[in-house]
PDB file of C-alpha atoms in Angstrom:
ATOM      1  CA  MET A   1     -73.795 145.454 129.236  1.00  0.00           C
ATOM      2  CA  SER A   2     -75.870 143.113 131.348  1.00  0.00           C
ATOM      3  CA  ARG A   3     -75.881 143.366 135.088  1.00  0.00           C
ATOM      4  CA  PRO A   4     -74.556 140.426 137.082  1.00  0.00           C
ATOM      5  CA  THR A   5     -77.402 138.524 138.530  1.00  0.00           C
ATOM      6  CA  SER A   6     -77.362 137.669 142.211  1.00  0.00           C
ATOM      7  CA  PRO A   7     -77.792 134.012 143.103  1.00  0.00           C
ATOM      8  CA  ALA A   8     -81.276 132.961 143.963  1.00  0.00           C
ATOM      9  CA  PRO A   9     -81.923 132.529 147.684  1.00  0.00           C
ATOM     10  CA  PRO A  10     -81.838 128.904 148.776  1.00  0.00           C
ATOM     11  CA  VAL A  11     -85.196 127.231 149.015  1.00  0.00           C
ATOM     12  CA  ARG A  12     -85.934 126.253 152.576  1.00  0.00           C
ATOM     13  CA  ARG A  13     -87.100 122.709 152.859  1.00  0.00           C
ATOM     14  CA  ALA A  14     -89.331 121.398 155.577  1.00  0.00           C
ATOM     15  CA  ALA A  15     -87.598 119.255 158.149  1.00  0.00           C
ATOM     16  CA  HIS A  16     -88.002 115.613 157.215  1.00  0.00           C
ATOM     17  CA  ARG A  17     -89.289 113.416 159.977  1.00  0.00           C
ATOM     18  CA  PRO A  18     -88.829 109.830 158.845  1.00  0.00           C
ATOM     19  CA  VAL A  19     -91.422 107.268 159.819  1.00  0.00           C
ATOM     20  CA  ARG A  20     -90.020 104.479 161.959  1.00  0.00           C
ATOM     21  CA  PRO A  21     -91.323 101.300 160.285  1.00  0.00           C
ATOM     22  CA  ALA A  22     -89.915  98.720 162.716  1.00  0.00           C
ATOM     23  CA  PRO A  23     -92.181  99.601 165.681  1.00  0.00           C
ATOM     24  CA  LEU A  24     -95.167  99.728 163.351  1.00  0.00           C
ATOM     25  CA  VAL A  25     -94.422  96.263 161.969  1.00  0.00           C
ATOM     26  CA  VAL A  26     -94.117  94.799 165.468  1.00  0.00           C
ATOM     27  CA  THR A  27     -97.276  96.613 166.523  1.00  0.00           C
ATOM     28  CA  VAL A  28     -99.231  95.215 163.575  1.00  0.00           C
ATOM     29  CA  LEU A  29     -98.075  91.685 164.416  1.00  0.00           C
ATOM     30  CA  LEU A  30     -99.053  92.095 168.075  1.00  0.00           C
ATOM     31  CA  ALA A  31    -102.416  93.565 167.110  1.00  0.00           C
ATOM     32  CA  ALA A  32    -103.070  90.718 164.690  1.00  0.00           C
ATOM     33  CA  ALA A  33    -102.191  88.118 167.333  1.00  0.00           C
ATOM     34  CA  PHE A  34    -104.437  89.814 169.892  1.00  0.00           C
ATOM     35  CA  ALA A  35    -107.322  90.116 167.441  1.00  0.00           C
ATOM     36  CA  LEU A  36    -106.984  86.460 166.450  1.00  0.00           C
ATOM     37  CA  LEU A  37    -106.952  85.327 170.076  1.00  0.00           C
ATOM     38  CA  ALA A  38    -109.976  87.496 170.881  1.00  0.00           C
ATOM     39  CA  VAL A  39    -111.896  86.096 167.905  1.00  0.00           C
ATOM     40  CA  VAL A  40    -111.063  82.497 168.825  1.00  0.00           C
ATOM     41  CA  VAL A  41    -112.004  83.043 172.481  1.00  0.00           C
ATOM     42  CA  THR A  42    -115.290  84.627 171.422  1.00  0.00           C
ATOM     43  CA  GLY A  43    -115.980  81.836 168.946  1.00  0.00           C
ATOM     44  CA  ARG A  44    -115.554  79.266 171.727  1.00  0.00           C
ATOM     45  CA  ASN A  45    -117.976  81.230 173.963  1.00  0.00           C
ATOM     46  CA  GLY A  46    -115.135  81.734 176.421  1.00  0.00           C
ATOM     47  CA  ALA A  47    -114.457  78.035 176.918  1.00  0.00           C
ATOM     48  CA  PRO A  48    -110.929  77.440 178.248  1.00  0.00           C
ATOM     49  CA  PHE A  49    -108.174  75.931 176.138  1.00  0.00           C
ATOM     50  CA  PRO A  50    -106.228  72.858 177.309  1.00  0.00           C
ATOM     51  CA  LEU A  51    -103.392  75.207 178.319  1.00  0.00           C
ATOM     52  CA  ASP A  52    -105.834  77.156 180.468  1.00  0.00           C
ATOM     53  CA  ARG A  53    -107.053  74.068 182.307  1.00  0.00           C
ATOM     54  CA  ASP A  54    -103.544  72.700 182.823  1.00  0.00           C
ATOM     55  CA  ALA A  55    -102.304  76.008 184.253  1.00  0.00           C
ATOM     56  CA  LEU A  56    -105.285  76.280 186.594  1.00  0.00           C
ATOM     57  CA  ASP A  57    -104.975  72.688 187.769  1.00  0.00           C
ATOM     58  CA  TRP A  58    -101.282  73.162 188.522  1.00  0.00           C
ATOM     59  CA  SER A  59    -101.956  76.392 190.389  1.00  0.00           C
ATOM     60  CA  VAL A  60    -104.690  74.898 192.562  1.00  0.00           C
ATOM     61  CA  GLY A  61    -102.422  71.980 193.436  1.00  0.00           C
ATOM     62  CA  HIS A  62     -99.446  74.173 194.431  1.00  0.00           C
ATOM     63  CA  ARG A  63    -100.725  76.765 196.874  1.00  0.00           C
ATOM     64  CA  PRO A  64     -98.866  76.857 200.176  1.00  0.00           C
ATOM     65  CA  ALA A  65    -100.008  79.697 202.398  1.00  0.00           C
ATOM     66  CA  GLU A  66     -96.737  81.596 202.061  1.00  0.00           C
ATOM     67  CA  ALA A  67     -96.823  81.525 198.262  1.00  0.00           C
ATOM     68  CA  VAL A  68    -100.444  82.664 198.184  1.00  0.00           C
ATOM     69  CA  ALA A  69     -99.631  85.592 200.482  1.00  0.00           C
ATOM     70  CA  VAL A  70     -96.738  86.674 198.251  1.00  0.00           C
ATOM     71  CA  ALA A  71     -98.885  86.295 195.136  1.00  0.00           C
ATOM     72  CA  ARG A  72    -101.622  88.433 196.656  1.00  0.00           C
ATOM     73  CA  GLY A  73     -99.105  91.127 197.516  1.00  0.00           C
ATOM     74  CA  ILE A  74     -97.704  91.172 193.989  1.00  0.00           C
ATOM     75  CA  THR A  75    -101.090  91.106 192.302  1.00  0.00           C
ATOM     76  CA  ALA A  76    -102.248  94.080 194.402  1.00  0.00           C
ATOM     77  CA  THR A  77     -99.620  96.280 192.742  1.00  0.00           C
ATOM     78  CA  GLY A  78    -101.297  95.810 189.358  1.00  0.00           C
ATOM     79  CA  THR A  79    -104.480  97.670 190.218  1.00  0.00           C
ATOM     80  CA  GLY A  80    -105.756 100.634 192.198  1.00  0.00           C
ATOM     81  CA  ILE A  81    -104.031 104.005 192.347  1.00  0.00           C
ATOM     82  CA  LEU A  82    -100.432 102.719 192.215  1.00  0.00           C
ATOM     83  CA  PRO A  83    -100.239 102.132 188.415  1.00  0.00           C
ATOM     84  CA  TYR A  84    -101.526 105.644 187.741  1.00  0.00           C
ATOM     85  CA  VAL A  85     -99.008 107.143 190.152  1.00  0.00           C
ATOM     86  CA  CYS A  86     -96.285 105.207 188.319  1.00  0.00           C
ATOM     87  CA  ALA A  87     -97.523 106.584 184.988  1.00  0.00           C
ATOM     88  CA  VAL A  88     -97.268 110.131 186.326  1.00  0.00           C
ATOM     89  CA  VAL A  89     -93.766 109.423 187.670  1.00  0.00           C
ATOM     90  CA  ALA A  90     -92.756 108.084 184.256  1.00  0.00           C
ATOM     91  CA  GLY A  91     -93.939 111.303 182.644  1.00  0.00           C
ATOM     92  CA  LEU A  92     -92.079 113.435 185.167  1.00  0.00           C
ATOM     93  CA  LEU A  93     -88.880 111.556 184.353  1.00  0.00           C
ATOM     94  CA  MET A  94     -89.247 112.165 180.615  1.00  0.00           C
ATOM     95  CA  GLY A  95     -89.169 115.966 180.672  1.00  0.00           C
ATOM     96  CA  ARG A  96     -86.134 118.242 180.879  1.00  0.00           C
ATOM     97  CA  ASP A  97     -87.828 121.199 182.574  1.00  0.00           C
ATOM     98  CA  MET A  98     -90.918 121.707 184.688  1.00  0.00           C
ATOM     99  CA  ARG A  99     -93.212 122.482 181.747  1.00  0.00           C
ATOM    100  CA  GLN A 100     -92.079 119.407 179.840  1.00  0.00           C
ATOM    101  CA  ARG A 101     -92.409 117.225 182.901  1.00  0.00           C
ATOM    102  CA  LEU A 102     -95.967 118.333 183.609  1.00  0.00           C
ATOM    103  CA  MET A 103     -96.988 117.878 179.983  1.00  0.00           C
ATOM    104  CA  ALA A 104     -95.315 114.473 179.787  1.00  0.00           C
ATOM    105  CA  ALA A 105     -96.942 113.382 183.063  1.00  0.00           C
ATOM    106  CA  ALA A 106    -100.356 114.394 181.743  1.00  0.00           C
ATOM    107  CA  GLY A 107     -99.614 112.623 178.460  1.00  0.00           C
ATOM    108  CA  ALA A 108     -98.512 109.426 180.191  1.00  0.00           C
ATOM    109  CA  LEU A 109    -101.620 109.431 182.367  1.00  0.00           C
ATOM    110  CA  LEU A 110    -103.824 110.030 179.328  1.00  0.00           C
ATOM    111  CA  PHE A 111    -102.020 107.227 177.483  1.00  0.00           C
ATOM    112  CA  LEU A 112    -102.806 104.800 180.304  1.00  0.00           C
ATOM    113  CA  LEU A 113    -106.407 105.953 180.684  1.00  0.00           C
ATOM    114  CA  ALA A 114    -107.063 105.674 176.951  1.00  0.00           C
ATOM    115  CA  GLY A 115    -105.592 102.185 176.910  1.00  0.00           C
ATOM    116  CA  GLN A 116    -107.831 101.190 179.807  1.00  0.00           C
ATOM    117  CA  ALA A 117    -110.921 102.620 178.132  1.00  0.00           C
ATOM    118  CA  VAL A 118    -110.351 100.582 174.984  1.00  0.00           C
ATOM    119  CA  ARG A 119    -109.617  97.496 177.086  1.00  0.00           C
ATOM    120  CA  TYR A 120    -112.966  97.805 178.840  1.00  0.00           C
ATOM    121  CA  GLY A 121    -114.642  97.890 175.449  1.00  0.00           C
ATOM    122  CA  VAL A 122    -112.930  94.635 174.485  1.00  0.00           C
ATOM    123  CA  LEU A 123    -113.666  93.144 177.912  1.00  0.00           C
ATOM    124  CA  TYR A 124    -117.424  93.598 177.544  1.00  0.00           C
ATOM    125  CA  ALA A 125    -117.433  92.706 173.862  1.00  0.00           C
ATOM    126  CA  VAL A 126    -115.787  89.312 174.488  1.00  0.00           C
ATOM    127  CA  HIS A 127    -117.521  88.798 177.930  1.00  0.00           C
ATOM    128  CA  ARG A 128    -115.474  85.710 178.753  1.00  0.00           C
ATOM    129  CA  PRO A 129    -116.346  84.052 182.075  1.00  0.00           C
ATOM    130  CA  ARG A 130    -113.654  83.666 184.698  1.00  0.00           C
ATOM    131  CA  PRO A 131    -112.493  80.290 186.028  1.00  0.00           C
ATOM    132  CA  PRO A 132    -114.788  78.653 188.609  1.00  0.00           C
ATOM    133  CA  ALA A 133    -115.039  80.780 191.760  1.00  0.00           C
ATOM    134  CA  ALA A 134    -114.239  77.734 193.884  1.00  0.00           C
ATOM    135  CA  ASP A 135    -110.668  77.898 192.555  1.00  0.00           C
ATOM    136  CA  TRP A 136    -110.136  81.578 193.369  1.00  0.00           C
ATOM    137  CA  ALA A 137    -107.566  82.530 195.995  1.00  0.00           C
ATOM    138  CA  THR A 138    -108.388  86.259 195.802  1.00  0.00           C
ATOM    139  CA  HIS A 139    -111.340  88.417 194.839  1.00  0.00           C
ATOM    140  CA  ALA A 140    -112.182  89.400 191.257  1.00  0.00           C
ATOM    141  CA  SER A 141    -114.979  91.033 189.294  1.00  0.00           C
ATOM    142  CA  ARG A 142    -116.294  91.554 185.760  1.00  0.00           C
ATOM    143  CA  TYR A 143    -115.203  89.444 182.815  1.00  0.00           C
ATOM    144  CA  ALA A 144    -111.882  87.743 182.177  1.00  0.00           C
ATOM    145  CA  PHE A 145    -110.473  88.644 178.743  1.00  0.00           C
ATOM    146  CA  PRO A 146    -108.101  90.424 178.589  1.00  0.00           C
ATOM    147  CA  SER A 147    -106.707  90.410 182.112  1.00  0.00           C
ATOM    148  CA  GLY A 148    -106.901  93.903 183.591  1.00  0.00           C
ATOM    149  CA  HIS A 149    -103.990  93.399 185.985  1.00  0.00           C
ATOM    150  CA  ALA A 150    -101.762  91.985 183.235  1.00  0.00           C
ATOM    151  CA  THR A 151    -102.697  94.800 180.863  1.00  0.00           C
ATOM    152  CA  THR A 152    -102.280  97.597 183.392  1.00  0.00           C
ATOM    153  CA  SER A 153     -98.935  96.420 184.739  1.00  0.00           C
ATOM    154  CA  ALA A 154     -97.574  95.896 181.215  1.00  0.00           C
ATOM    155  CA  LEU A 155     -98.685  99.364 180.105  1.00  0.00           C
ATOM    156  CA  VAL A 156     -97.131 100.961 183.169  1.00  0.00           C
ATOM    157  CA  ALA A 157     -93.968  98.917 182.670  1.00  0.00           C
ATOM    158  CA  GLY A 158     -93.724 100.232 179.108  1.00  0.00           C
ATOM    159  CA  LEU A 159     -94.042 103.826 180.294  1.00  0.00           C
ATOM    160  CA  LEU A 160     -91.477 103.355 183.060  1.00  0.00           C
ATOM    161  CA  ILE A 161     -89.000 101.621 180.766  1.00  0.00           C
ATOM    162  CA  TRP A 162     -89.269 104.369 178.150  1.00  0.00           C
ATOM    163  CA  ALA A 163     -88.782 107.018 180.852  1.00  0.00           C
ATOM    164  CA  VAL A 164     -85.770 105.257 182.397  1.00  0.00           C
ATOM    165  CA  LEU A 165     -84.076 104.725 179.028  1.00  0.00           C
ATOM    166  CA  ARG A 166     -84.715 108.297 177.947  1.00  0.00           C
ATOM    167  CA  ARG A 167     -83.505 109.691 181.248  1.00  0.00           C
ATOM    168  CA  SER A 168     -80.331 107.599 181.202  1.00  0.00           C
ATOM    169  CA  GLY A 169     -79.450 108.561 177.623  1.00  0.00           C
ATOM    170  CA  ALA A 170     -79.872 105.021 176.318  1.00  0.00           C
ATOM    171  CA  VAL A 171     -82.646 106.250 173.994  1.00  0.00           C
ATOM    172  CA  PRO A 172     -81.608 108.997 171.554  1.00  0.00           C
ATOM    173  CA  ARG A 173     -83.598 112.196 171.619  1.00  0.00           C
ATOM    174  CA  ARG A 174     -85.030 113.173 168.271  1.00  0.00           C
ATOM    175  CA  GLU A 175     -84.175 116.691 167.230  1.00  0.00           C
ATOM    176  CA  GLY A 176     -84.528 118.379 163.895  1.00  0.00           C
ATOM    177  CA  GLY A 177     -85.919 115.207 162.335  1.00  0.00           C
ATOM    178  CA  ARG A 178     -82.799 113.252 163.175  1.00  0.00           C
ATOM    179  CA  GLY A 179     -81.819 111.077 166.092  1.00  0.00           C
ATOM    180  CA  ARG A 180     -79.254 112.339 168.560  1.00  0.00           C
ATOM    181  CA  GLU A 181     -77.404 109.856 170.655  1.00  0.00           C
ATOM    182  CA  GLY A 182     -77.858 110.259 174.363  1.00  0.00           C
ATOM    183  CA  GLY A 183     -74.953 111.287 176.510  1.00  0.00           C
ATOM    184  CA  GLY A 184     -75.411 108.805 179.294  1.00  0.00           C
ATOM    185  CA  ALA A 185     -72.298 107.154 180.632  1.00  0.00           C
ATOM    186  CA  PRO A 186     -71.935 103.383 180.064  1.00  0.00           C
ATOM    187  CA  GLY A 187     -72.346 102.684 183.778  1.00  0.00           C
ATOM    188  CA  ARG A 188     -75.489 104.770 183.896  1.00  0.00           C
ATOM    189  CA  ARG A 189     -76.938 102.974 180.911  1.00  0.00           C
ATOM    190  CA  LEU A 190     -76.088  99.591 182.427  1.00  0.00           C
ATOM    191  CA  LEU A 191     -77.917 100.569 185.609  1.00  0.00           C
ATOM    192  CA  ALA A 192     -80.865 101.673 183.491  1.00  0.00           C
ATOM    193  CA  TYR A 193     -80.964  98.322 181.695  1.00  0.00           C
ATOM    194  CA  ALA A 194     -80.892  96.476 185.013  1.00  0.00           C
ATOM    195  CA  LEU A 195     -83.757  98.627 186.305  1.00  0.00           C
ATOM    196  CA  CYS A 196     -85.725  97.944 183.114  1.00  0.00           C
ATOM    197  CA  ALA A 197     -85.211  94.202 183.595  1.00  0.00           C
ATOM    198  CA  LEU A 198     -86.657  94.485 187.102  1.00  0.00           C
ATOM    199  CA  ILE A 199     -89.649  96.412 185.755  1.00  0.00           C
ATOM    200  CA  VAL A 200     -90.284  93.687 183.175  1.00  0.00           C
ATOM    201  CA  CYS A 201     -90.042  91.000 185.868  1.00  0.00           C
ATOM    202  CA  TRP A 202     -92.598  92.893 187.964  1.00  0.00           C
ATOM    203  CA  ALA A 203     -95.089  93.132 185.087  1.00  0.00           C
ATOM    204  CA  VAL A 204     -94.660  89.451 184.226  1.00  0.00           C
ATOM    205  CA  ALA A 205     -95.060  88.491 187.886  1.00  0.00           C
ATOM    206  CA  VAL A 206     -98.315  90.448 188.173  1.00  0.00           C
ATOM    207  CA  GLY A 207     -99.727  88.617 185.161  1.00  0.00           C
ATOM    208  CA  LEU A 208     -98.638  85.203 186.413  1.00  0.00           C
ATOM    209  CA  THR A 209    -100.174  85.784 189.832  1.00  0.00           C
ATOM    210  CA  ARG A 210    -103.566  86.179 188.189  1.00  0.00           C
ATOM    211  CA  ILE A 211    -103.241  82.631 186.855  1.00  0.00           C
ATOM    212  CA  TYR A 212    -101.786  81.305 190.096  1.00  0.00           C
ATOM    213  CA  LEU A 213    -104.585  82.807 192.173  1.00  0.00           C
ATOM    214  CA  GLY A 214    -107.152  81.224 189.868  1.00  0.00           C
ATOM    215  CA  VAL A 215    -109.002  84.361 188.771  1.00  0.00           C
ATOM    216  CA  HIS A 216    -107.836  84.316 185.137  1.00  0.00           C
ATOM    217  CA  TRP A 217    -107.188  81.748 182.461  1.00  0.00           C
ATOM    218  CA  ALA A 218    -103.666  81.729 181.032  1.00  0.00           C
ATOM    219  CA  THR A 219    -104.942  83.044 177.697  1.00  0.00           C
ATOM    220  CA  ASP A 220    -106.547  85.997 179.512  1.00  0.00           C
ATOM    221  CA  VAL A 221    -103.097  87.036 180.687  1.00  0.00           C
ATOM    222  CA  LEU A 222    -101.589  86.377 177.275  1.00  0.00           C
ATOM    223  CA  GLY A 223    -104.311  88.547 175.757  1.00  0.00           C
ATOM    224  CA  GLY A 224    -103.511  91.315 178.240  1.00  0.00           C
ATOM    225  CA  TRP A 225     -99.846  91.248 177.298  1.00  0.00           C
ATOM    226  CA  LEU A 226    -100.618  91.261 173.573  1.00  0.00           C
ATOM    227  CA  TYR A 227    -103.026  94.156 173.972  1.00  0.00           C
ATOM    228  CA  ALA A 228    -100.565  96.138 176.088  1.00  0.00           C
ATOM    229  CA  GLY A 229     -97.793  95.451 173.581  1.00  0.00           C
ATOM    230  CA  THR A 230    -100.018  96.751 170.800  1.00  0.00           C
ATOM    231  CA  TRP A 231    -100.859  99.925 172.698  1.00  0.00           C
ATOM    232  CA  ILE A 232     -97.233 100.540 173.665  1.00  0.00           C
ATOM    233  CA  GLY A 233     -96.129  99.896 170.087  1.00  0.00           C
ATOM    234  CA  LEU A 234     -98.537 102.549 168.839  1.00  0.00           C
ATOM    235  CA  GLY A 235     -97.093 104.983 171.342  1.00  0.00           C
ATOM    236  CA  VAL A 236     -93.481 104.237 170.432  1.00  0.00           C
ATOM    237  CA  ALA A 237     -94.192 104.486 166.708  1.00  0.00           C
ATOM    238  CA  LEU A 238     -96.425 107.558 166.679  1.00  0.00           C
ATOM    239  CA  ILE A 239     -95.640 109.773 169.661  1.00  0.00           C
ATOM    240  CA  PRO A 240     -92.130 110.806 168.454  1.00  0.00           C
ATOM    241  CA  LEU A 241     -93.696 111.892 165.141  1.00  0.00           C
ATOM    242  CA  GLY A 242     -96.046 114.201 167.003  1.00  0.00           C
ATOM    243  CA  ARG A 243     -93.259 116.049 168.839  1.00  0.00           C
ATOM    244  CA  LEU A 244     -95.296 116.104 172.020  1.00  0.00           C
ATOM    245  CA  LEU A 245     -92.446 117.382 174.146  1.00  0.00           C
ATOM    246  CA  PRO A 246     -92.117 121.158 173.658  1.00  0.00           C
ATOM    247  CA  GLY A 247     -88.337 121.028 173.903  1.00  0.00           C
ATOM    248  CA  ASP A 248     -88.133 118.990 170.712  1.00  0.00           C
ATOM    249  CA  ARG A 249     -90.191 121.588 168.858  1.00  0.00           C
ATOM    250  CA  ARG A 250     -87.947 124.361 170.118  1.00  0.00           C
ATOM    251  CA  ASP A 251     -84.913 122.393 169.013  1.00  0.00           C
ATOM    252  CA  ASP A 252     -86.428 122.034 165.543  1.00  0.00           C
ATOM    253  CA  ARG A 253     -87.075 125.769 165.271  1.00  0.00           C
ATOM    254  CA  GLY A 254     -83.653 126.598 166.648  1.00  0.00           C
ATOM    255  CA  GLU A 255     -81.954 124.366 164.114  1.00  0.00           C
ATOM    256  CA  ASP A 256     -83.986 125.861 161.297  1.00  0.00           C
ATOM    257  CA  ARG A 257     -83.050 129.373 162.360  1.00  0.00           C
ATOM    258  CA  GLY A 258     -79.404 128.367 162.440  1.00  0.00           C
ATOM    259  CA  LYS A 259     -79.648 127.115 158.893  1.00  0.00           C
ATOM    260  CA  ASP A 260     -81.231 130.354 157.667  1.00  0.00           C
ATOM    261  CA  LYS A 261     -78.395 132.514 158.949  1.00  0.00           C
TER     262      LYS A 261
END
């Protein structure tokens, strides 16, 4: 008489972490647009486009003292130590405990520094001259493409927006390979969206002041935005797959242990 066989233990499958194609598609399009613009600018030896000349001419002809003072104040927020402080703050907002916050702050700062390093490589490779110094209403240095202020403020805006949305619950946390909806109240999410809109307006204003103050061509600023969008898109598409926040890894292990019991 044969013995009853016990059922085979279930085979444990590795948690599936689906690739998010939408951010990658947008990132590829932004990267292609930036690369095309950089190639065209280089092929023209940095010569301005008609749009560039029209924007500069308008700016030079519309510069009351009060507007120039405001523009200088706004443009100053796109450089110096402030953007890096904002990147650290964004990282601190992303974490759920002190260890996560410190790691996220370091990651956000590294993200910004890496983006700046690559930008400097492009800056010197294209070596586009700035508009004539006689039209400047503030100081500037180095080459023009892509705009450093426009790039920096857009990168910082991306970090701050991601942190605000994650903190408010408007962005689902990814646990166990699946998305989990955030628990933020509707009013809290609405406030977060309003804050994100203000952050976007700030980044756009910083870029526009570079044109208004005559230190960048319009396509320099456009190039900065395209580059920043590409860098942010890479972060959005790839960082969740890396599980950089330790809490997500613990959640994955905890879920797996629950399944094994």
